PDB file of N, CA and C in Angstrom:
ATOM      1  N   MET A   1       0.845  -1.172   0.000  1.00 96.00           N
ATOM      2  CA  MET A   1       0.000   0.000   0.000  1.00 96.00           C
ATOM      3  C   MET A   1       0.893   1.239   0.000  1.00 96.00           C
ATOM      4  N   HIS A   2       0.555   2.209  -0.842  1.00 97.00           N
ATOM      5  CA  HIS A   2       1.351   3.432  -0.910  1.00 97.00           C
ATOM      6  C   HIS A   2       1.094   4.303   0.325  1.00 97.00           C
ATOM      7  N   GLN A   3       2.174   4.807   0.897  1.00 98.00           N
ATOM      8  CA  GLN A   3       2.103   5.628   2.106  1.00 98.00           C
ATOM      9  C   GLN A   3       2.866   6.929   1.881  1.00 98.00           C
ATOM     10  N   LYS A   4       2.445   7.969   2.595  1.00 98.00           N
ATOM     11  CA  LYS A   4       3.145   9.258   2.509  1.00 98.00           C
ATOM     12  C   LYS A   4       2.840  10.076   3.754  1.00 98.00           C
ATOM     13  N   ILE A   5       3.863  10.747   4.283  1.00 98.00           N
ATOM     14  CA  ILE A   5       3.689  11.649   5.413  1.00 98.00           C
ATOM     15  C   ILE A   5       4.747  12.750   5.320  1.00 98.00           C
ATOM     16  N   THR A   6       4.388  13.934   5.756  1.00 98.00           N
ATOM     17  CA  THR A   6       5.328  15.053   5.866  1.00 98.00           C
ATOM     18  C   THR A   6       5.523  15.340   7.347  1.00 98.00           C
ATOM     19  N   LEU A   7       6.780  15.303   7.801  1.00 98.00           N
ATOM     20  CA  LEU A   7       7.093  15.597   9.200  1.00 98.00           C
ATOM     21  C   LEU A   7       7.586  17.032   9.324  1.00 98.00           C
ATOM     22  N   ASP A   8       7.285  17.641  10.452  1.00 96.00           N
ATOM     23  CA  ASP A   8       7.578  19.060  10.669  1.00 96.00           C
ATOM     24  C   ASP A   8       9.044  19.318  11.034  1.00 96.00           C
ATOM     25  N   VAL A   9       9.915  18.996  10.093  1.00 96.00           N
ATOM     26  CA  VAL A   9      11.348  19.271  10.231  1.00 96.00           C
ATOM     27  C   VAL A   9      11.689  20.273   9.141  1.00 96.00           C
ATOM     28  N   ARG A  10      12.126  21.445   9.561  1.00 91.00           N
ATOM     29  CA  ARG A  10      12.374  22.545   8.624  1.00 91.00           C
ATOM     30  C   ARG A  10      13.559  22.257   7.707  1.00 91.00           C
ATOM     31  N   TYR A  11      13.424  22.668   6.457  1.00 91.00           N
ATOM     32  CA  TYR A  11      14.483  22.469   5.472  1.00 91.00           C
ATOM     33  C   TYR A  11      15.677  23.391   5.708  1.00 91.00           C
ATOM     34  N   ASP A  12      15.476  24.482   6.441  1.00 93.00           N
ATOM     35  CA  ASP A  12      16.527  25.484   6.622  1.00 93.00           C
ATOM     36  C   ASP A  12      17.157  25.451   8.015  1.00 93.00           C
ATOM     37  N   GLN A  13      17.136  24.287   8.648  1.00 91.00           N
ATOM     38  CA  GLN A  13      17.746  24.184   9.975  1.00 91.00           C
ATOM     39  C   GLN A  13      19.276  24.142   9.855  1.00 91.00           C
ATOM     40  N   PRO A  14      19.987  24.433  10.940  1.00 92.00           N
ATOM     41  CA  PRO A  14      21.453  24.442  10.910  1.00 92.00           C
ATOM     42  C   PRO A  14      22.033  23.071  10.546  1.00 92.00           C
ATOM     43  N   GLN A  15      23.231  23.087   9.986  1.00 91.00           N
ATOM     44  CA  GLN A  15      23.900  21.868   9.526  1.00 91.00           C
ATOM     45  C   GLN A  15      24.056  20.825  10.631  1.00 91.00           C
ATOM     46  N   GLU A  16      24.332  21.263  11.863  1.00 92.00           N
ATOM     47  CA  GLU A  16      24.486  20.288  12.950  1.00 92.00           C
ATOM     48  C   GLU A  16      23.179  19.546  13.243  1.00 92.00           C
ATOM     49  N   MET A  17      22.059  20.200  12.977  1.00 94.00           N
ATOM     50  CA  MET A  17      20.770  19.534  13.149  1.00 94.00           C
ATOM     51  C   MET A  17      20.568  18.489  12.043  1.00 94.00           C
ATOM     52  N   TRP A  18      21.030  18.786  10.835  1.00 94.00           N
ATOM     53  CA  TRP A  18      20.928  17.797   9.754  1.00 94.00           C
ATOM     54  C   TRP A  18      21.784  16.579  10.054  1.00 94.00           C
ATOM     55  N   ALA A  19      22.924  16.786  10.693  1.00 94.00           N
ATOM     56  CA  ALA A  19      23.763  15.647  11.083  1.00 94.00           C
ATOM     57  C   ALA A  19      23.009  14.762  12.077  1.00 94.00           C
ATOM     58  N   ALA A  20      22.269  15.376  13.000  1.00 96.00           N
ATOM     59  CA  ALA A  20      21.465  14.617  13.966  1.00 96.00           C
ATOM     60  C   ALA A  20      20.332  13.871  13.258  1.00 96.00           C
ATOM     61  N   VAL A  21      19.733  14.490  12.256  1.00 96.00           N
ATOM     62  CA  VAL A  21      18.677  13.832  11.477  1.00 96.00           C
ATOM     63  C   VAL A  21      19.245  12.594  10.786  1.00 96.00           C
ATOM     64  N   LEU A  22      20.406  12.725  10.170  1.00 94.00           N
ATOM     65  CA  LEU A  22      21.024  11.584   9.486  1.00 94.00           C
ATOM     66  C   LEU A  22      21.353  10.456  10.456  1.00 94.00           C
ATOM     67  N   ASP A  23      21.793  10.794  11.656  1.00 96.00           N
ATOM     68  CA  ASP A  23      22.038   9.769  12.682  1.00 96.00           C
ATOM     69  C   ASP A  23      20.737   9.050  13.036  1.00 96.00           C
ATOM     70  N   ALA A  24      19.654   9.796  13.161  1.00 97.00           N
ATOM     71  CA  ALA A  24      18.351   9.194  13.463  1.00 97.00           C
ATOM     72  C   ALA A  24      17.905   8.289  12.316  1.00 97.00           C
ATOM     73  N   TYR A  25      18.124   8.713  11.095  1.00 97.00           N
ATOM     74  CA  TYR A  25      17.796   7.865   9.941  1.00 97.00           C
ATOM     75  C   TYR A  25      18.508   6.526  10.048  1.00 97.00           C
ATOM     76  N   GLY A  26      19.792   6.579  10.335  1.00 95.00           N
ATOM     77  CA  GLY A  26      20.608   5.366  10.399  1.00 95.00           C
ATOM     78  C   GLY A  26      20.198   4.410  11.501  1.00 95.00           C
ATOM     79  N   ALA A  27      19.520   4.919  12.516  1.00 96.00           N
ATOM     80  CA  ALA A  27      19.065   4.081  13.619  1.00 96.00           C
ATOM     81  C   ALA A  27      17.738   3.382  13.315  1.00 96.00           C
ATOM     82  N   MET A  28      17.136   3.712  12.192  1.00 97.00           N
ATOM     83  CA  MET A  28      15.830   3.144  11.850  1.00 97.00           C
ATOM     84  C   MET A  28      15.965   1.782  11.175  1.00 97.00           C
ATOM     85  N   PRO A  29      15.000   0.872  11.458  1.00 96.00           N
ATOM     86  CA  PRO A  29      15.001  -0.426  10.778  1.00 96.00           C
ATOM     87  C   PRO A  29      14.914  -0.236   9.263  1.00 96.00           C
ATOM     88  N   GLY A  30      15.677  -1.040   8.544  1.00 97.00           N
ATOM     89  CA  GLY A  30      15.625  -1.014   7.094  1.00 97.00           C
ATOM     90  C   GLY A  30      16.540  -0.011   6.425  1.00 97.00           C
ATOM     91  N   TRP A  31      17.313   0.763   7.219  1.00 97.00           N
ATOM     92  CA  TRP A  31      18.178   1.800   6.655  1.00 97.00           C
ATOM     93  C   TRP A  31      19.141   1.201   5.635  1.00 97.00           C
ATOM     94  N   ILE A  32      19.268   1.865   4.495  1.00 96.00           N
ATOM     95  CA  ILE A  32      20.219   1.473   3.462  1.00 96.00           C
ATOM     96  C   ILE A  32      21.208   2.614   3.295  1.00 96.00           C
ATOM     97  N   GLU A  33      22.451   2.360   3.620  1.00 88.00           N
ATOM     98  CA  GLU A  33      23.513   3.365   3.491  1.00 88.00           C
ATOM     99  C   GLU A  33      23.681   3.712   2.011  1.00 88.00           C
ATOM    100  N   SER A  34      23.657   5.002   1.688  1.00 85.00           N
ATOM    101  CA  SER A  34      23.737   5.432   0.290  1.00 85.00           C
ATOM    102  C   SER A  34      24.205   6.875   0.216  1.00 85.00           C
ATOM    103  N   ASP A  35      24.921   7.190  -0.841  1.00 78.00           N
ATOM    104  CA  ASP A  35      25.310   8.580  -1.090  1.00 78.00           C
ATOM    105  C   ASP A  35      24.240   9.325  -1.875  1.00 78.00           C
ATOM    106  N   ASP A  36      23.269   8.594  -2.413  1.00 83.00           N
ATOM    107  CA  ASP A  36      22.217   9.180  -3.228  1.00 83.00           C
ATOM    108  C   ASP A  36      21.224   9.987  -2.417  1.00 83.00           C
ATOM    109  N   PHE A  37      20.326   9.280  -1.760  1.00 86.00           N
ATOM    110  CA  PHE A  37      19.246   9.900  -0.999  1.00 86.00           C
ATOM    111  C   PHE A  37      18.839   8.928   0.094  1.00 86.00           C
ATOM    112  N   PRO A  38      18.215   9.427   1.155  1.00 94.00           N
ATOM    113  CA  PRO A  38      17.805   8.535   2.246  1.00 94.00           C
ATOM    114  C   PRO A  38      16.747   7.534   1.784  1.00 94.00           C
ATOM    115  N   HIS A  39      16.988   6.257   2.074  1.00 95.00           N
ATOM    116  CA  HIS A  39      15.972   5.256   1.791  1.00 95.00           C
ATOM    117  C   HIS A  39      16.141   4.044   2.698  1.00 95.00           C
ATOM    118  N   TRP A  40      15.046   3.323   2.816  1.00 98.00           N
ATOM    119  CA  TRP A  40      14.965   2.181   3.713  1.00 98.00           C
ATOM    120  C   TRP A  40      14.316   1.009   2.987  1.00 98.00           C
ATOM    121  N   PHE A  41      14.723  -0.200   3.341  1.00 97.00           N
ATOM    122  CA  PHE A  41      14.130  -1.474   2.901  1.00 97.00           C
ATOM    123  C   PHE A  41      14.379  -1.817   1.442  1.00 97.00           C
ATOM    124  N   GLY A  42      14.416  -0.872   0.546  1.00 95.00           N
ATOM    125  CA  GLY A  42      14.598  -1.127  -0.880  1.00 95.00           C
ATOM    126  C   GLY A  42      14.563   0.177  -1.648  1.00 95.00           C
ATOM    127  N   SER A  43      14.409   0.049  -2.950  1.00 91.00           N
ATOM    128  CA  SER A  43      14.371   1.225  -3.813  1.00 91.00           C
ATOM    129  C   SER A  43      12.979   1.411  -4.391  1.00 91.00           C
ATOM    130  N   GLU A  44      12.716   2.600  -4.870  1.00 90.00           N
ATOM    131  CA  GLU A  44      11.413   2.879  -5.475  1.00 90.00           C
ATOM    132  C   GLU A  44      11.113   1.824  -6.531  1.00 90.00           C
ATOM    133  N   GLY A  45       9.902   1.319  -6.482  1.00 91.00           N
ATOM    134  CA  GLY A  45       9.500   0.258  -7.395  1.00 91.00           C
ATOM    135  C   GLY A  45       9.530  -1.118  -6.753  1.00 91.00           C
ATOM    136  N   ASP A  46      10.282  -1.270  -5.639  1.00 95.00           N
ATOM    137  CA  ASP A  46      10.287  -2.539  -4.914  1.00 95.00           C
ATOM    138  C   ASP A  46       8.970  -2.719  -4.176  1.00 95.00           C
ATOM    139  N   ALA A  47       8.701  -3.939  -3.752  1.00 96.00           N
ATOM    140  CA  ALA A  47       7.455  -4.228  -3.036  1.00 96.00           C
ATOM    141  C   ALA A  47       7.387  -3.484  -1.706  1.00 96.00           C
ATOM    142  N   LYS A  48       8.545  -3.213  -1.117  1.00 97.00           N
ATOM    143  CA  LYS A  48       8.604  -2.486   0.160  1.00 97.00           C
ATOM    144  C   LYS A  48       9.789  -1.530   0.098  1.00 97.00           C
ATOM    145  N   TYR A  49       9.510  -0.261   0.295  1.00 97.00           N
ATOM    146  CA  TYR A  49      10.563   0.750   0.329  1.00 97.00           C
ATOM    147  C   TYR A  49      10.030   2.015   0.985  1.00 97.00           C
ATOM    148  N   VAL A  50      10.946   2.845   1.461  1.00 98.00           N
ATOM    149  CA  VAL A  50      10.624   4.182   1.959  1.00 98.00           C
ATOM    150  C   VAL A  50      11.734   5.103   1.471  1.00 98.00           C
ATOM    151  N   THR A  51      11.364   6.275   0.985  1.00 96.00           N
ATOM    152  CA  THR A  51      12.334   7.298   0.609  1.00 96.00           C
ATOM    153  C   THR A  51      11.999   8.586   1.362  1.00 96.00           C
ATOM    154  N   ALA A  52      12.971   9.469   1.440  1.00 96.00           N
ATOM    155  CA  ALA A  52      12.766  10.763   2.098  1.00 96.00           C
ATOM    156  C   ALA A  52      13.264  11.870   1.184  1.00 96.00           C
ATOM    157  N   SER A  53      12.550  12.983   1.214  1.00 95.00           N
ATOM    158  CA  SER A  53      13.003  14.175   0.504  1.00 95.00           C
ATOM    159  C   SER A  53      12.699  15.390   1.364  1.00 95.00           C
ATOM    160  N   VAL A  54      13.548  16.378   1.244  1.00 95.00           N
ATOM    161  CA  VAL A  54      13.380  17.615   2.016  1.00 95.00           C
ATOM    162  C   VAL A  54      12.653  18.627   1.143  1.00 95.00           C
ATOM    163  N   GLU A  55      11.534  19.102   1.651  1.00 95.00           N
ATOM    164  CA  GLU A  55      10.702  20.065   0.936  1.00 95.00           C
ATOM    165  C   GLU A  55      10.487  21.278   1.851  1.00 95.00           C
ATOM    166  N   PRO A  56      10.064  22.414   1.315  1.00 94.00           N
ATOM    167  CA  PRO A  56       9.789  23.571   2.169  1.00 94.00           C
ATOM    168  C   PRO A  56       8.773  23.275   3.277  1.00 94.00           C
ATOM    169  N   SER A  57       7.873  22.331   3.042  1.00 93.00           N
ATOM    170  CA  SER A  57       6.852  21.991   4.038  1.00 93.00           C
ATOM    171  C   SER A  57       7.363  21.053   5.129  1.00 93.00           C
ATOM    172  N   GLY A  58       8.526  20.447   4.930  1.00 95.00           N
ATOM    173  CA  GLY A  58       9.102  19.506   5.895  1.00 95.00           C
ATOM    174  C   GLY A  58       9.763  18.347   5.176  1.00 95.00           C
ATOM    175  N   ILE A  59      10.069  17.291   5.927  1.00 97.00           N
ATOM    176  CA  ILE A  59      10.646  16.100   5.305  1.00 97.00           C
ATOM    177  C   ILE A  59       9.496  15.179   4.905  1.00 97.00           C
ATOM    178  N   VAL A  60       9.478  14.820   3.640  1.00 97.00           N
ATOM    179  CA  VAL A  60       8.434  13.952   3.107  1.00 97.00           C
ATOM    180  C   VAL A  60       8.972  12.524   3.031  1.00 97.00           C
ATOM    181  N   PHE A  61       8.259  11.612   3.664  1.00 98.00           N
ATOM    182  CA  PHE A  61       8.569  10.187   3.615  1.00 98.00           C
ATOM    183  C   PHE A  61       7.479   9.525   2.794  1.00 98.00           C
ATOM    184  N   GLU A  62       7.897   8.689   1.854  1.00 97.00           N
ATOM    185  CA  GLU A  62       6.947   8.084   0.936  1.00 97.00           C
ATOM    186  C   GLU A  62       7.431   6.693   0.580  1.00 97.00           C
ATOM    187  N   GLY A  63       6.487   5.778   0.388  1.00 96.00           N
ATOM    188  CA  GLY A  63       6.881   4.442  -0.017  1.00 96.00           C
ATOM    189  C   GLY A  63       5.749   3.454  -0.045  1.00 96.00           C
ATOM    190  N   GLU A  64       6.135   2.191  -0.139  1.00 98.00           N
ATOM    191  CA  GLU A  64       5.198   1.073  -0.152  1.00 98.00           C
ATOM    192  C   GLU A  64       5.413   0.254   1.104  1.00 98.00           C
ATOM    193  N   MET A  65       4.344   0.101   1.895  1.00 97.00           N
ATOM    194  CA  MET A  65       4.414  -0.665   3.130  1.00 97.00           C
ATOM    195  C   MET A  65       2.990  -0.882   3.625  1.00 97.00           C
ATOM    196  N   GLU A  66       2.769  -1.988   4.286  1.00 97.00           N
ATOM    197  CA  GLU A  66       1.463  -2.239   4.884  1.00 97.00           C
ATOM    198  C   GLU A  66       1.161  -1.156   5.930  1.00 97.00           C
ATOM    199  N   SER A  67      -0.095  -0.789   6.066  1.00 97.00           N
ATOM    200  CA  SER A  67      -0.492   0.331   6.921  1.00 97.00           C
ATOM    201  C   SER A  67      -0.045   0.178   8.370  1.00 97.00           C
ATOM    202  N   ARG A  68      -0.255  -0.980   8.947  1.00 97.00           N
ATOM    203  CA  ARG A  68       0.104  -1.172  10.353  1.00 97.00           C
ATOM    204  C   ARG A  68       1.623  -1.024  10.561  1.00 97.00           C
ATOM    205  N   GLU A  69       2.396  -1.640   9.681  1.00 98.00           N
ATOM    206  CA  GLU A  69       3.851  -1.531   9.777  1.00 98.00           C
ATOM    207  C   GLU A  69       4.291  -0.079   9.556  1.00 98.00           C
ATOM    208  N   TRP A  70       3.665   0.619   8.607  1.00 98.00           N
ATOM    209  CA  TRP A  70       3.970   2.029   8.340  1.00 98.00           C
ATOM    210  C   TRP A  70       3.749   2.882   9.584  1.00 98.00           C
ATOM    211  N   GLU A  71       2.604   2.699  10.221  1.00 97.00           N
ATOM    212  CA  GLU A  71       2.291   3.476  11.422  1.00 97.00           C
ATOM    213  C   GLU A  71       3.320   3.239  12.520  1.00 97.00           C
ATOM    214  N   GLN A  72       3.737   2.004  12.700  1.00 98.00           N
ATOM    215  CA  GLN A  72       4.748   1.688  13.716  1.00 98.00           C
ATOM    216  C   GLN A  72       6.101   2.291  13.332  1.00 98.00           C
ATOM    217  N   TRP A  73       6.461   2.178  12.056  1.00 98.00           N
ATOM    218  CA  TRP A  73       7.740   2.688  11.597  1.00 98.00           C
ATOM    219  C   TRP A  73       7.787   4.210  11.741  1.00 98.00           C
ATOM    220  N   VAL A  74       6.719   4.893  11.347  1.00 98.00           N
ATOM    221  CA  VAL A  74       6.663   6.359  11.456  1.00 98.00           C
ATOM    222  C   VAL A  74       6.690   6.789  12.922  1.00 98.00           C
ATOM    223  N   ALA A  75       6.008   6.061  13.800  1.00 98.00           N
ATOM    224  CA  ALA A  75       6.040   6.396  15.231  1.00 98.00           C
ATOM    225  C   ALA A  75       7.464   6.277  15.765  1.00 98.00           C
ATOM    226  N   GLN A  76       8.173   5.229  15.376  1.00 98.00           N
ATOM    227  CA  GLN A  76       9.565   5.064  15.801  1.00 98.00           C
ATOM    228  C   GLN A  76      10.440   6.161  15.214  1.00 98.00           C
ATOM    229  N   LEU A  77      10.225   6.508  13.955  1.00 98.00           N
ATOM    230  CA  LEU A  77      10.980   7.586  13.314  1.00 98.00           C
ATOM    231  C   LEU A  77      10.759   8.910  14.035  1.00 98.00           C
ATOM    232  N   CYS A  78       9.517   9.226  14.350  1.00 98.00           N
ATOM    233  CA  CYS A  78       9.223  10.469  15.077  1.00 98.00           C
ATOM    234  C   CYS A  78       9.914  10.487  16.430  1.00 98.00           C
ATOM    235  N   ALA A  79       9.934   9.355  17.116  1.00 98.00           N
ATOM    236  CA  ALA A  79      10.619   9.277  18.409  1.00 98.00           C
ATOM    237  C   ALA A  79      12.122   9.495  18.237  1.00 98.00           C
ATOM    238  N   GLN A  80      12.715   8.865  17.223  1.00 97.00           N
ATOM    239  CA  GLN A  80      14.159   9.037  16.963  1.00 97.00           C
ATOM    240  C   GLN A  80      14.479  10.499  16.627  1.00 97.00           C
ATOM    241  N   LEU A  81      13.690  11.092  15.751  1.00 97.00           N
ATOM    242  CA  LEU A  81      13.930  12.485  15.365  1.00 97.00           C
ATOM    243  C   LEU A  81      13.679  13.447  16.521  1.00 97.00           C
ATOM    244  N   SER A  82      12.680  13.175  17.329  1.00 98.00           N
ATOM    245  CA  SER A  82      12.392  14.025  18.493  1.00 98.00           C
ATOM    246  C   SER A  82      13.571  14.034  19.447  1.00 98.00           C
ATOM    247  N   THR A  83      14.138  12.871  19.696  1.00 97.00           N
ATOM    248  CA  THR A  83      15.312  12.762  20.566  1.00 97.00           C
ATOM    249  C   THR A  83      16.503  13.488  19.940  1.00 97.00           C
ATOM    250  N   ALA A  84      16.718  13.260  18.655  1.00 96.00           N
ATOM    251  CA  ALA A  84      17.862  13.858  17.964  1.00 96.00           C
ATOM    252  C   ALA A  84      17.785  15.384  17.917  1.00 96.00           C
ATOM    253  N   LEU A  85      16.584  15.914  17.729  1.00 96.00           N
ATOM    254  CA  LEU A  85      16.428  17.364  17.575  1.00 96.00           C
ATOM    255  C   LEU A  85      16.059  18.072  18.867  1.00 96.00           C
ATOM    256  N   GLY A  86      15.744  17.321  19.909  1.00 96.00           N
ATOM    257  CA  GLY A  86      15.414  17.921  21.207  1.00 96.00           C
ATOM    258  C   GLY A  86      14.067  18.607  21.245  1.00 96.00           C
ATOM    259  N   ARG A  87      13.161  18.166  20.399  1.00 96.00           N
ATOM    260  CA  ARG A  87      11.798  18.714  20.360  1.00 96.00           C
ATOM    261  C   ARG A  87      10.882  17.683  19.724  1.00 96.00           C
ATOM    262  N   PRO A  88       9.589  17.787  19.980  1.00 97.00           N
ATOM    263  CA  PRO A  88       8.667  16.833  19.361  1.00 97.00           C
ATOM    264  C   PRO A  88       8.626  16.990  17.842  1.00 97.00           C
ATOM    265  N   VAL A  89       8.680  15.878  17.139  1.00 97.00           N
ATOM    266  CA  VAL A  89       8.534  15.863  15.687  1.00 97.00           C
ATOM    267  C   VAL A  89       7.240  15.129  15.382  1.00 97.00           C
ATOM    268  N   ARG A  90       6.409  15.750  14.531  1.00 95.00           N
ATOM    269  CA  ARG A  90       5.069  15.227  14.251  1.00 95.00           C
ATOM    270  C   ARG A  90       4.744  15.378  12.772  1.00 95.00           C
ATOM    271  N   ASP A  91       3.568  14.857  12.437  1.00 96.00           N
ATOM    272  CA  ASP A  91       2.996  15.043  11.110  1.00 96.00           C
ATOM    273  C   ASP A  91       2.767  16.547  10.919  1.00 96.00           C
ATOM    274  N   ALA A  92       3.318  17.110   9.869  1.00 93.00           N
ATOM    275  CA  ALA A  92       3.196  18.552   9.613  1.00 93.00           C
ATOM    276  C   ALA A  92       1.765  18.967   9.302  1.00 93.00           C
ATOM    277  N   GLU A  93       0.916  18.012   8.931  1.00 89.00           N
ATOM    278  CA  GLU A  93      -0.448  18.332   8.566  1.00 89.00           C
ATOM    279  C   GLU A  93      -1.412  18.257   9.754  1.00 89.00           C
ATOM    280  N   ASP A  94      -0.944  17.806  10.916  1.00 81.00           N
ATOM    281  CA  ASP A  94      -1.808  17.739  12.108  1.00 81.00           C
ATOM    282  C   ASP A  94      -1.849  19.081  12.820  1.00 81.00           C
TER     283      ASP A  94
END
């Protein structure tokens, strides 16, 4: 099932905050080390994957994953990012 969420992480935050975001990414299940772009579990077009892109509205996570697993993964991601950034990270649309 296709999933998408925008988290309230500003695109113009200081570089040291981006380093903390990358550390949080790496702590997530399914992380794939890459110089290209952040992704987890697989690549676009695979049966299961997640990608991230930085947009003016926040960080957009998009991919293919069952709904229940997606909700758990996003909750864990928000917890990791909240710890890394020292503030609550949530769905930007809430």
